[in-house]
mmCIF file of C-alpha atoms and ligand atoms in Angstrom:
data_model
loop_
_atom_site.group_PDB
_atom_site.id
_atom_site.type_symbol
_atom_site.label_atom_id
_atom_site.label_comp_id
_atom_site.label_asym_id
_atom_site.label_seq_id
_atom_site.Cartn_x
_atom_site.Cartn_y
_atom_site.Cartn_z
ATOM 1 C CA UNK V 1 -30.999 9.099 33.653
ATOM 2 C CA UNK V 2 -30.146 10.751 30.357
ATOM 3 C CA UNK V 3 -26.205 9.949 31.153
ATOM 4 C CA UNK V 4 -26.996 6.602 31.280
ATOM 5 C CA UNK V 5 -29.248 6.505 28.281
ATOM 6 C CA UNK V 6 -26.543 8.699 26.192
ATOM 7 C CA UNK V 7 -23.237 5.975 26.973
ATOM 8 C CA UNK V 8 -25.410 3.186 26.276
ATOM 9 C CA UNK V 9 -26.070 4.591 22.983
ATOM 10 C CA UNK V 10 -22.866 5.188 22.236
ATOM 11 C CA UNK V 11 -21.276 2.266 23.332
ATOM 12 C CA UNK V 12 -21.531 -0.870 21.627
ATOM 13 C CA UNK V 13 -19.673 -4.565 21.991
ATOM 14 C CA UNK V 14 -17.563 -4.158 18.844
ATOM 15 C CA UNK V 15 -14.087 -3.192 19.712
ATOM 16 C CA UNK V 16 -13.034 -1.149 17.017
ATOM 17 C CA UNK V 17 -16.301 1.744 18.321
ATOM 18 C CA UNK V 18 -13.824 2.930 20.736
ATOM 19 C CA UNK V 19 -11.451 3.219 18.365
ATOM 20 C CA UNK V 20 -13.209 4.879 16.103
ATOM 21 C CA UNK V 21 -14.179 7.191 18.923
ATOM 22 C CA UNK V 22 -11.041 8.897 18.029
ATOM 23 C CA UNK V 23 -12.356 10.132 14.825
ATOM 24 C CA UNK V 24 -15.335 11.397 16.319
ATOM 25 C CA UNK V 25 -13.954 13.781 18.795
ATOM 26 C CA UNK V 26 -11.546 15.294 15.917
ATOM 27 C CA UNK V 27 -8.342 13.927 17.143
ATOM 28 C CA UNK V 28 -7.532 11.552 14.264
ATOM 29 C CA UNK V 29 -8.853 12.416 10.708
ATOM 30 C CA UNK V 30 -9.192 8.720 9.823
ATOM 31 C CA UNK V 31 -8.835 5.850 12.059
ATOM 32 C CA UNK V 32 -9.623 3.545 9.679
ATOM 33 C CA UNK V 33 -6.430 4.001 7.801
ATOM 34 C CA UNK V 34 -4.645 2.088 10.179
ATOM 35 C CA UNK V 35 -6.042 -1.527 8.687
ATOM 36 C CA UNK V 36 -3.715 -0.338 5.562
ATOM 37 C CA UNK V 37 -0.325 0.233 7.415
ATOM 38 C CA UNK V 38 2.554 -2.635 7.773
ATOM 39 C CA UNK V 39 4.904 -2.421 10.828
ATOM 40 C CA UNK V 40 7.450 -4.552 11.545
ATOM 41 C CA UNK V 41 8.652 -5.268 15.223
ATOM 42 C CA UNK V 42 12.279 -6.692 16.017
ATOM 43 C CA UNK V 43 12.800 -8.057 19.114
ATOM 44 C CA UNK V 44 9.744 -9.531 20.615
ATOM 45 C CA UNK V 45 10.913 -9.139 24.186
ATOM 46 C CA UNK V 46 10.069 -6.831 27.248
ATOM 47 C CA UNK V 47 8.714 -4.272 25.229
ATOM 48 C CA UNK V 48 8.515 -5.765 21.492
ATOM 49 C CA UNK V 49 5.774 -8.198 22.990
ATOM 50 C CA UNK V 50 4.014 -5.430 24.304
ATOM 51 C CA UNK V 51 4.071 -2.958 21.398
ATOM 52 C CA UNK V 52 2.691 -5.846 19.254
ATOM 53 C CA UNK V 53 -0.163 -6.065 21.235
ATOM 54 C CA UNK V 54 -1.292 -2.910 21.293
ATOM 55 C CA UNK V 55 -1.099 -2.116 17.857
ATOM 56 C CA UNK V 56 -3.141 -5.932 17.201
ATOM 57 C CA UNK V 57 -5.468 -4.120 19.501
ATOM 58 C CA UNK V 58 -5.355 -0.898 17.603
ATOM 59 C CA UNK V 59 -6.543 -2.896 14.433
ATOM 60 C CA UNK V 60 -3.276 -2.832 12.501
ATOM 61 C CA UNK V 61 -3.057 -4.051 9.295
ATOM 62 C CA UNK V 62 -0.266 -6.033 8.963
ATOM 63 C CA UNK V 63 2.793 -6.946 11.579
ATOM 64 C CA UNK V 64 5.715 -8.652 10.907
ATOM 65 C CA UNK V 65 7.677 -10.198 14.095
ATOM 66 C CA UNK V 66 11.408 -10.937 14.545
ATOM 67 C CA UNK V 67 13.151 -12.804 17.009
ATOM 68 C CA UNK V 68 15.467 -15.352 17.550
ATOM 69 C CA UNK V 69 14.724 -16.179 20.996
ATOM 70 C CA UNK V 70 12.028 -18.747 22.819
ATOM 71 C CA UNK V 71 9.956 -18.263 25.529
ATOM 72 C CA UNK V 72 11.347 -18.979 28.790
ATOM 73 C CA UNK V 73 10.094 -19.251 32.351
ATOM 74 C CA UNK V 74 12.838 -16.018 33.418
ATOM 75 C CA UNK V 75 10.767 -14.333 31.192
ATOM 76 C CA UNK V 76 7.695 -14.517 33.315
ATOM 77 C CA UNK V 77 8.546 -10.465 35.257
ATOM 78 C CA UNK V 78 7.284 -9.363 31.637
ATOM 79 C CA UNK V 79 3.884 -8.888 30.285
ATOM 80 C CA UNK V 80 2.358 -11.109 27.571
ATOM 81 C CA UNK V 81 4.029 -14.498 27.567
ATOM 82 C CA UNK V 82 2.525 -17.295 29.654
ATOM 83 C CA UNK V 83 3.750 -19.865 31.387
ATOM 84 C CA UNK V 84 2.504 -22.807 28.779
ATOM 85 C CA UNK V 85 4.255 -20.874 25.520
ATOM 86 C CA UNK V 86 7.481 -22.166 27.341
ATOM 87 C CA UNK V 87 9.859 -23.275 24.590
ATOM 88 C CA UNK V 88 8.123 -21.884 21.749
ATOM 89 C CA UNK V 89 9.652 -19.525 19.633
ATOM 90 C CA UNK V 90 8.677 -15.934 20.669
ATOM 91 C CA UNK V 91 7.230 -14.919 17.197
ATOM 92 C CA UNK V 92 5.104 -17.884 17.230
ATOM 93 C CA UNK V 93 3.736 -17.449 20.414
ATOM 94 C CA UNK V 94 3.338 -14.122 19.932
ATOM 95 C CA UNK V 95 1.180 -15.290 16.671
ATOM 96 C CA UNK V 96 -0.978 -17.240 18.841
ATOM 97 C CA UNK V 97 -2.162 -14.785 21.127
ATOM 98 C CA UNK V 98 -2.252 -11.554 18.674
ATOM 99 C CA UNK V 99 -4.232 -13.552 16.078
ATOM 100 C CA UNK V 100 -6.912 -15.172 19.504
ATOM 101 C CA UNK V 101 -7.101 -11.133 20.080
ATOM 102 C CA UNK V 102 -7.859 -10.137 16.711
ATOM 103 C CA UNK V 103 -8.068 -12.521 13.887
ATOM 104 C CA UNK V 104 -8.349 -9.505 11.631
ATOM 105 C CA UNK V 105 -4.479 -8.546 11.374
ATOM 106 C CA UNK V 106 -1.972 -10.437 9.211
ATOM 107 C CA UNK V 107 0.679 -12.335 11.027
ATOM 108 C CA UNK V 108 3.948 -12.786 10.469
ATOM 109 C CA UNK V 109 6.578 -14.983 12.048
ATOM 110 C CA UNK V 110 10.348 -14.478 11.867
ATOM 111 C CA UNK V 111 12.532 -16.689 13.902
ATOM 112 C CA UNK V 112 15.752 -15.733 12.807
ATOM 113 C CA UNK V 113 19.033 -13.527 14.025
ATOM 114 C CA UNK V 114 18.771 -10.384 12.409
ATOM 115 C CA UNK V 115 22.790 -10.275 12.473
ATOM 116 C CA UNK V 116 23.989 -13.526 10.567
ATOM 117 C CA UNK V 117 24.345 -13.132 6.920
ATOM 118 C CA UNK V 118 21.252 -15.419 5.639
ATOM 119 C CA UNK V 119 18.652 -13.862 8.678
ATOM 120 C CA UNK V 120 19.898 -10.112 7.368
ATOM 121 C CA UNK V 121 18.952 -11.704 4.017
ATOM 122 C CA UNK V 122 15.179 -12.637 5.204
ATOM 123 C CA UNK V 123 15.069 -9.761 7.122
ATOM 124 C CA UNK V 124 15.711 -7.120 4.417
ATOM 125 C CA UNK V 125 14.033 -9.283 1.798
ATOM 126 C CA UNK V 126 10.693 -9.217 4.064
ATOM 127 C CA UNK V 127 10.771 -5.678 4.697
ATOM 128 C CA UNK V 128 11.029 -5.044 0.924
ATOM 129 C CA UNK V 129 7.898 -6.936 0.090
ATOM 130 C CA UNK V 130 4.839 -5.337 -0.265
ATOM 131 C CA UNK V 131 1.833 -5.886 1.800
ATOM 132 C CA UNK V 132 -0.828 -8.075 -0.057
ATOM 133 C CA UNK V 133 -3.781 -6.232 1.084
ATOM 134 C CA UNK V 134 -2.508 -2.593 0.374
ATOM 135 C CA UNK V 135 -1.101 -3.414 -3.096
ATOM 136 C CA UNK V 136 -1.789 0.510 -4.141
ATOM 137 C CA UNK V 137 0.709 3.037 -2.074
ATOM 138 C CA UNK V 138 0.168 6.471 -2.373
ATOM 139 C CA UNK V 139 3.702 6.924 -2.225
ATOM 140 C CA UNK V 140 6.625 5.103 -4.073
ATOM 141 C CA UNK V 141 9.165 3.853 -1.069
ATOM 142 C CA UNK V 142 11.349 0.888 -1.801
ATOM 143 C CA UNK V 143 9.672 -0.486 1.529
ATOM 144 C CA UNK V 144 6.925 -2.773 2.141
ATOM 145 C CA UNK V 145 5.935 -1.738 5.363
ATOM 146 C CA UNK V 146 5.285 2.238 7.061
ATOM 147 C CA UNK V 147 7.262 1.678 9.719
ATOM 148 C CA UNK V 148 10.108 -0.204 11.658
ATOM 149 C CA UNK V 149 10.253 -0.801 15.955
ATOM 150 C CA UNK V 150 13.309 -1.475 17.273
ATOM 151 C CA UNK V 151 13.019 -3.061 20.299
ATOM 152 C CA UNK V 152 16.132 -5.689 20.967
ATOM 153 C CA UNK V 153 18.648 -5.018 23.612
ATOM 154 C CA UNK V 154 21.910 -5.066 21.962
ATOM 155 C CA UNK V 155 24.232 -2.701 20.255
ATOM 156 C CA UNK V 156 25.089 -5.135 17.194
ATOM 157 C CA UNK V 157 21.127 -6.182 16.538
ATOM 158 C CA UNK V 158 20.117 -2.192 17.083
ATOM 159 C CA UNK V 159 23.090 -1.595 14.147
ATOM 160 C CA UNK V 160 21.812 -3.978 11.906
ATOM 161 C CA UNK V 161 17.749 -2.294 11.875
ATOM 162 C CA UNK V 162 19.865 0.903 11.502
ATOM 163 C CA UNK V 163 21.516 -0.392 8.316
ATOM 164 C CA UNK V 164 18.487 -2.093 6.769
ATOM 165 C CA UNK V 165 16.367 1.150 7.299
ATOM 166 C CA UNK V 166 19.750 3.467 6.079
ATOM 167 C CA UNK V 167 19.296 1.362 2.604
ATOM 168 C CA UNK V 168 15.661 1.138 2.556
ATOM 169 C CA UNK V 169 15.556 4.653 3.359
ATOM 170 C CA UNK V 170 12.382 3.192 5.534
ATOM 171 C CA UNK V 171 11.427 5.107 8.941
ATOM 172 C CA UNK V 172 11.905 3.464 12.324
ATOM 173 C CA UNK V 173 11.696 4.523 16.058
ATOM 174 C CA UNK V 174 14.672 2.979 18.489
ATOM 175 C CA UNK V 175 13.900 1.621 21.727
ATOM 176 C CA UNK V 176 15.452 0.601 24.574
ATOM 177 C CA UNK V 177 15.273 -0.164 28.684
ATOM 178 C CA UNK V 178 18.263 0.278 31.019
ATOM 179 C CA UNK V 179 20.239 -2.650 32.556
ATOM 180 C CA UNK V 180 19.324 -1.224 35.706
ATOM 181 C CA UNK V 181 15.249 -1.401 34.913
ATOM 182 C CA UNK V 182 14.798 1.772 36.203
ATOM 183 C CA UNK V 183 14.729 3.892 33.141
ATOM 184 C CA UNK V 184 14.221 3.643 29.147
ATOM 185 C CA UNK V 185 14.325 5.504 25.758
ATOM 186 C CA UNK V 186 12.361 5.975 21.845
ATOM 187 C CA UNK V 187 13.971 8.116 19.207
ATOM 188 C CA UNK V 188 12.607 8.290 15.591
ATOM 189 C CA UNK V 189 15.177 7.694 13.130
ATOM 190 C CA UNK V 190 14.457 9.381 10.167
ATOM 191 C CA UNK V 191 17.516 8.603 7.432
ATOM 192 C CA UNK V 192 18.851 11.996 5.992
ATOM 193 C CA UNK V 193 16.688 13.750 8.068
ATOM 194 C CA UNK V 194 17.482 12.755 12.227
ATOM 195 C CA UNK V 195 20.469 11.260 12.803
ATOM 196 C CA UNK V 196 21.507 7.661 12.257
ATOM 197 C CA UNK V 197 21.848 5.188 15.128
ATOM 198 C CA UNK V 198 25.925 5.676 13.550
ATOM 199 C CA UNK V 199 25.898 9.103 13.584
ATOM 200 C CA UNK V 200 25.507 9.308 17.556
ATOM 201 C CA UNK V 201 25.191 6.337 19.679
ATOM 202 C CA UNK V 202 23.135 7.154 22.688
ATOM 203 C CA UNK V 203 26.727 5.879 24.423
ATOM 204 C CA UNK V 204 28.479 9.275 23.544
ATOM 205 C CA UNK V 205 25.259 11.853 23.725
ATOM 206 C CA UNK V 206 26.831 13.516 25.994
ATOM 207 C CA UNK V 207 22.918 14.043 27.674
ATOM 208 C CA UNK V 208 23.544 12.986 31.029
ATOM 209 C CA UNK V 209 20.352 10.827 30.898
ATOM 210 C CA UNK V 210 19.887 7.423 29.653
ATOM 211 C CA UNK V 211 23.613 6.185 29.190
ATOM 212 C CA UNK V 212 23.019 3.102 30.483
ATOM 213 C CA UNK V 213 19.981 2.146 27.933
ATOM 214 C CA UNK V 214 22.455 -0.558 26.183
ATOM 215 C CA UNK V 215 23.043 -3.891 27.322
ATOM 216 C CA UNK V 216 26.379 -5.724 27.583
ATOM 217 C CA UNK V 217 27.353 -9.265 27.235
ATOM 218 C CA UNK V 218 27.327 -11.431 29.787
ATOM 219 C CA UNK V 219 25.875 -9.033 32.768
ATOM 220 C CA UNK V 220 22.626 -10.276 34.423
ATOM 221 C CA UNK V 221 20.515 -7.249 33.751
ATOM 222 C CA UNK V 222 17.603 -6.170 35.731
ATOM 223 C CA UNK V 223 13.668 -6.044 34.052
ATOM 224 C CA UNK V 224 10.699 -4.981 35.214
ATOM 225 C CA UNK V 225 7.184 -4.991 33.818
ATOM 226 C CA UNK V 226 6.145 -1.598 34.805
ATOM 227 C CA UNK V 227 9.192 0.365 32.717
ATOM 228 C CA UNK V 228 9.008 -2.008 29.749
ATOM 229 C CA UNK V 229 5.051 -1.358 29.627
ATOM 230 C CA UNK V 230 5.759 2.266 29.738
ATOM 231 C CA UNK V 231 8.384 2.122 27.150
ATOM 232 C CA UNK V 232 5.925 -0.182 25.467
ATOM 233 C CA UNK V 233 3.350 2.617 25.288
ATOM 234 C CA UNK V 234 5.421 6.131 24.951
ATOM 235 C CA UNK V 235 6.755 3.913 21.274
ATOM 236 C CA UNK V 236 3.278 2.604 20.213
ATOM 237 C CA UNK V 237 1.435 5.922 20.868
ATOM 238 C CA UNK V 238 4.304 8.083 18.909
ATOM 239 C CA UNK V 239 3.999 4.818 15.942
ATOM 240 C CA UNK V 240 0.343 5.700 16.021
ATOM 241 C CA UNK V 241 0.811 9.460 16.060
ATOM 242 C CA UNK V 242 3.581 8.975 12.619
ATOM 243 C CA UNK V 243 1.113 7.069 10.967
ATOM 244 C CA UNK V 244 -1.659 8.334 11.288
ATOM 245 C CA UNK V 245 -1.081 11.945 11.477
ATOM 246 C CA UNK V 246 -2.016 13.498 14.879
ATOM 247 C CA UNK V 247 -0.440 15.602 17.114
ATOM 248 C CA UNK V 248 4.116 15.249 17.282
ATOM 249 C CA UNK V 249 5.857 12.551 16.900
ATOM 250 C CA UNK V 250 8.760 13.264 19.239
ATOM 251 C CA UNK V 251 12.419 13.061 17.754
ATOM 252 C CA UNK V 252 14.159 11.318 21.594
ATOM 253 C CA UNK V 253 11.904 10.794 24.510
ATOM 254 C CA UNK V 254 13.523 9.392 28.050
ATOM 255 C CA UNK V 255 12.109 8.368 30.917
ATOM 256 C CA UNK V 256 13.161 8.168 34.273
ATOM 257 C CA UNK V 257 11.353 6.102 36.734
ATOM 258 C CA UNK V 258 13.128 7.380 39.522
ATOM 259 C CA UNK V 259 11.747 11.383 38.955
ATOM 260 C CA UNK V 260 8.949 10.525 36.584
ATOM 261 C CA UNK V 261 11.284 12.471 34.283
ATOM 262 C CA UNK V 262 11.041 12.420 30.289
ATOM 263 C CA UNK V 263 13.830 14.488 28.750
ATOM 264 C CA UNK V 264 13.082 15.248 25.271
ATOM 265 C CA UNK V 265 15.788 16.102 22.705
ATOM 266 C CA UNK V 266 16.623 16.706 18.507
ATOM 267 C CA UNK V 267 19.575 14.707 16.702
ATOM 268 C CA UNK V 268 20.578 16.148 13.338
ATOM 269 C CA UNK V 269 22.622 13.213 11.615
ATOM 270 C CA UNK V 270 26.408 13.392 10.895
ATOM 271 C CA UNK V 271 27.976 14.766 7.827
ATOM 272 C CA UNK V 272 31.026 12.399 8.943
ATOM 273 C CA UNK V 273 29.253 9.275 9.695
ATOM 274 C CA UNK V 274 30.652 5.799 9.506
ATOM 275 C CA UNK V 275 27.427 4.516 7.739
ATOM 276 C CA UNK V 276 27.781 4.964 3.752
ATOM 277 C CA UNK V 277 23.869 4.453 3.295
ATOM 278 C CA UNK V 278 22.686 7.212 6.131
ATOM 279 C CA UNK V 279 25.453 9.694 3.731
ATOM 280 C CA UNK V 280 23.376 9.098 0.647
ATOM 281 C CA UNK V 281 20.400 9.562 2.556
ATOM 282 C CA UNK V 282 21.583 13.096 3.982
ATOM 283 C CA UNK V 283 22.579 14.151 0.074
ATOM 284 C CA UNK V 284 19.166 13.232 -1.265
ATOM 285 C CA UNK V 285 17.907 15.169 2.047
ATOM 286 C CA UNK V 286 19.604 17.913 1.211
ATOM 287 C CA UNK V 287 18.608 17.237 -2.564
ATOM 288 C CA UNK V 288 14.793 17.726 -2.098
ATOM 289 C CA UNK V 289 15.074 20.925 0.344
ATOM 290 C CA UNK V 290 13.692 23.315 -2.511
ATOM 291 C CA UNK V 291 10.972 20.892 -3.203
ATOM 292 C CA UNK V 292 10.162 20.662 0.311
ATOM 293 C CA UNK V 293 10.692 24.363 1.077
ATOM 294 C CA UNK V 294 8.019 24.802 -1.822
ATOM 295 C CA UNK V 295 5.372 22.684 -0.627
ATOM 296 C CA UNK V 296 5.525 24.306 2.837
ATOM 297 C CA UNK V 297 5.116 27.516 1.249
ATOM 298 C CA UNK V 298 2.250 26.509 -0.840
ATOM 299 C CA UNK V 299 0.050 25.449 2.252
HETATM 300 P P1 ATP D 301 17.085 -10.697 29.112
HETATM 301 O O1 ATP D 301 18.210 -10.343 28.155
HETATM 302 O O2 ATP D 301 16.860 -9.650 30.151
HETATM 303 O O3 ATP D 301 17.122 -12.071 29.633
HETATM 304 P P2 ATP D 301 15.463 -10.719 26.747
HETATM 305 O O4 ATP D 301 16.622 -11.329 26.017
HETATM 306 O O5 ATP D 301 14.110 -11.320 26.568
HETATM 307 O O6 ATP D 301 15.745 -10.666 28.275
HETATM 308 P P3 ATP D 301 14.312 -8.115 26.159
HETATM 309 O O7 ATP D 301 14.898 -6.772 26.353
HETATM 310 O O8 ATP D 301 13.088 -8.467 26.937
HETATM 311 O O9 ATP D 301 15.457 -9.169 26.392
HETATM 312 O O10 ATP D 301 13.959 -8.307 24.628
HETATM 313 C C1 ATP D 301 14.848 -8.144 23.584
HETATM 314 C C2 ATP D 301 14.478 -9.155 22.525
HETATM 315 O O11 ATP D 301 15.253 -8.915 21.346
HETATM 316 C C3 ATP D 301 14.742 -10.590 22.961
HETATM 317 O O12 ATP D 301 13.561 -11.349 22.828
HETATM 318 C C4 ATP D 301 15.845 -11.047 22.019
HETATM 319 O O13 ATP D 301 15.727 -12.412 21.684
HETATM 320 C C5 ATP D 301 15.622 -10.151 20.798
HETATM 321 N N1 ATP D 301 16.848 -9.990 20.000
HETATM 322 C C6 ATP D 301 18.020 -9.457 20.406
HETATM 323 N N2 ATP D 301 18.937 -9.503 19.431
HETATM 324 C C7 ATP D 301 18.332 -10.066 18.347
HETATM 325 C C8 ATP D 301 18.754 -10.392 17.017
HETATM 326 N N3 ATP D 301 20.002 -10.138 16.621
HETATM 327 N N4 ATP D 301 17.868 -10.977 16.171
HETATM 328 C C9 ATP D 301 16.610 -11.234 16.592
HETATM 329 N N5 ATP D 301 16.152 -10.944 17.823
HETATM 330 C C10 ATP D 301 16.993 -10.370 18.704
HETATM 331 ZN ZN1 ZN D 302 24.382 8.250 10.245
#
C-alpha cells in the first residue's frame, strides 16, 4: 500500500533519522547542533542515570558525570544500573553503558563529593574547561559546558551546584523526587535572572506543593522507577528545549503522581540573598536591561 511504501522510505536503521525527524516537521531549526553542546550531570542516581541516557540517545556532544556513590544491589527499583555493575563507581558504569549506546558522545567520569574542598576544586575546574571538539563558542561564558543538571538528593550537594553555577554565572535546571516517591520537581536556575537555589529554598515556597522534595539524613526514603523516569524526562525534554531553542523552557514544574498534577510557577531571585555570587549576578542583570530591552525592540 502507498502507507507502507511511504514509512519504509522514510525510515532507515540509523538512529539519529528519527532524530533528525524533528527538523523536518519544523519543530527544531537544527538538530544537529546538539553534537556541539556540553552538559554536565551531578548525581548519577534515580534520575541523573536516566537523564544521561537520554541525552547519549539524543546524540549529545559531550557529558560530564559526577558522583560519589557505587552501584549497589538497593539500587535495583531504578532504571539503568544492572545487577553485574555492583560495586562500581556510578560514573563509570554509567560510562560503560552510555558509550555501548553511542560511542559517538564524549565521556566523562567524576567520582568525587562535590562538597569537600579538593572535589569542589575538580568540580569547578571541569566545568570551566572548554569542550575539545567545540573549541569556537559563539558566545564568551566563563563556562565550558551549556548547561548544568542537578540531580542529587541533598540540601548541602544541591547548594554547592548552586554556588559553582552563581560564580560561573553558568545555567542549570534543579531536580528533585520526594522522600515519599510519590511526587518530584525541575526549576531552571538562571543567576541574576530566576532566583538562586539561596534566594528561596523550595523548603519555605510557601506553594503548598512539593515541600517534601528534599531528603534528610538518616530517614529510609522511598523510590520508585516510574516518578524518577518522569522526573527524568520533564528535565531532559526542558534541557533539550534551552538548548536547542524550541518551544518554553519552564521556570518550576511539579508533579504529583497522586492527581497527575504539574503546578507550574516563576521565582524572581532575592535582592537580600545570602549568596554573594547570585548578588553580582542580579547587578550585572540589572546592568544589561537597556541592552536587552534594545535587542527585543529591534526584532
Ligand atoms: P537512596 O538515597 O534512596 O538510597 P541514592 O543515594 O542513589 O538513593 P538518588 O536520588 O537515586 O539517591 O540519586 C542521587 C545521587 O546523587 C546519588 O547517586 C548520590 O550518590 C549522588 N550525590 C548526592 N550527593 C552528592 C555529592 N555531594 N557529590 C556527588 N554525588 C552526590
Ligand atoms: Zn540568590
Amino acid at each position: 500500500s502507498k502507507v507502507k511504501e511511504m514509512s519504509a522510505e522514510v525510515v532507515d536503521s540509523n538512529p539519529y533519522s528519527r532524530l533528525m525527524a524533528l527538523q523536518r516537521m519544523g519543530i527544531v531549526e537544527n538538530y544537529e547542533r546538539i553534537r556541539d553542546f556540553s552538559v554536565a550531570i551531578v548525581g548519577i542516581g534515580g534520575v541523573g542515570s536516566v537523564s544521561a541516557e537520554m541525552l547519549t540517545r539524543c546524540g549529545i556532544g559531550r557529558l560530564l558525570l559526577y558522583d560519589y556513590d557505587t552501584v549497589e544491589l538497593a539500587n535495583m527499583n531504578r532504571l539503568f544500573f544492572r545487577p553485574e555493575q555492583v560495586g562500581m563507581t556510578k560514573t563509570d558504569a554509567a560510562v560503560q553503558t552510555l558509550s555501548e549506546i553511542n560511542p559517538d558522545v564524549v565521556l566523562e567520569s567524576y567520582s568525587l563529593n562535590i562538597t569537600t574542598v579538593k572535589g569542589f576544586e575538580v568540580f569547578m575546574e571541569s566545568l570551566r574547561r572548554q569542550n575539545p571538539k567545540n573549541s569556537v563558542r559563539d558566545d564568551a561564558r566563563s563556562a565550558g559546558v551549556d548547561l548544568v543538571l542537578s540531580c542529587v538528593d541533598n540540601y548541602e550537594a544541591r547548594m554547592v551546584v548552586n554556588q559553582a553555577c552563581n560564580e560561573l554565572n553558568q545555567t542549570w535546571i534543579e531536580s528533585g523526587v520526594s522522600e515519599d516517591a510519590v511526587s518530584g520537581h525541575i526549576q531552571l536556575l538562571i543567576p541574576g535572572e530566576t532566583a538562586c537555589f539561596a534566594c528561596a529554598p523550595p523548603l519555605v515556597v510557601a506553594s503548598g506543593v512539593d515541600e517534601r522534595t528534599l531528603k534528610r539524613e538518616g530517614v529510609c526514603a522511598a523510590s520508585l522507577p516510574t516518578t524518577m523516569g518522569v522526573v527524568a524526562g520533564l528535565l531532559v525534554q526542558n534541557a533539550l528545549k534551552f538548548l536547542l531553542k524550541f518551544g518554553e523552557v519552564s521556570p518550576y514544574l511539579g508533579y504529583n503522581s497522586l492527581k497527575d498534577f504539574f503546578p507550574t510557577m516563576e521565582m524572581r531571585p532575592n535582592p537580600q540573598c545570602s549568596n554573594s555570587a547570585c548578588l553580582e549576578r542580579q547587578k550585572e542583570y540589572l546592568l544589561a536591561k537597556p541592552v536587552r530591552d534594545a535587542l527585543a525592540k529591534a526584532k
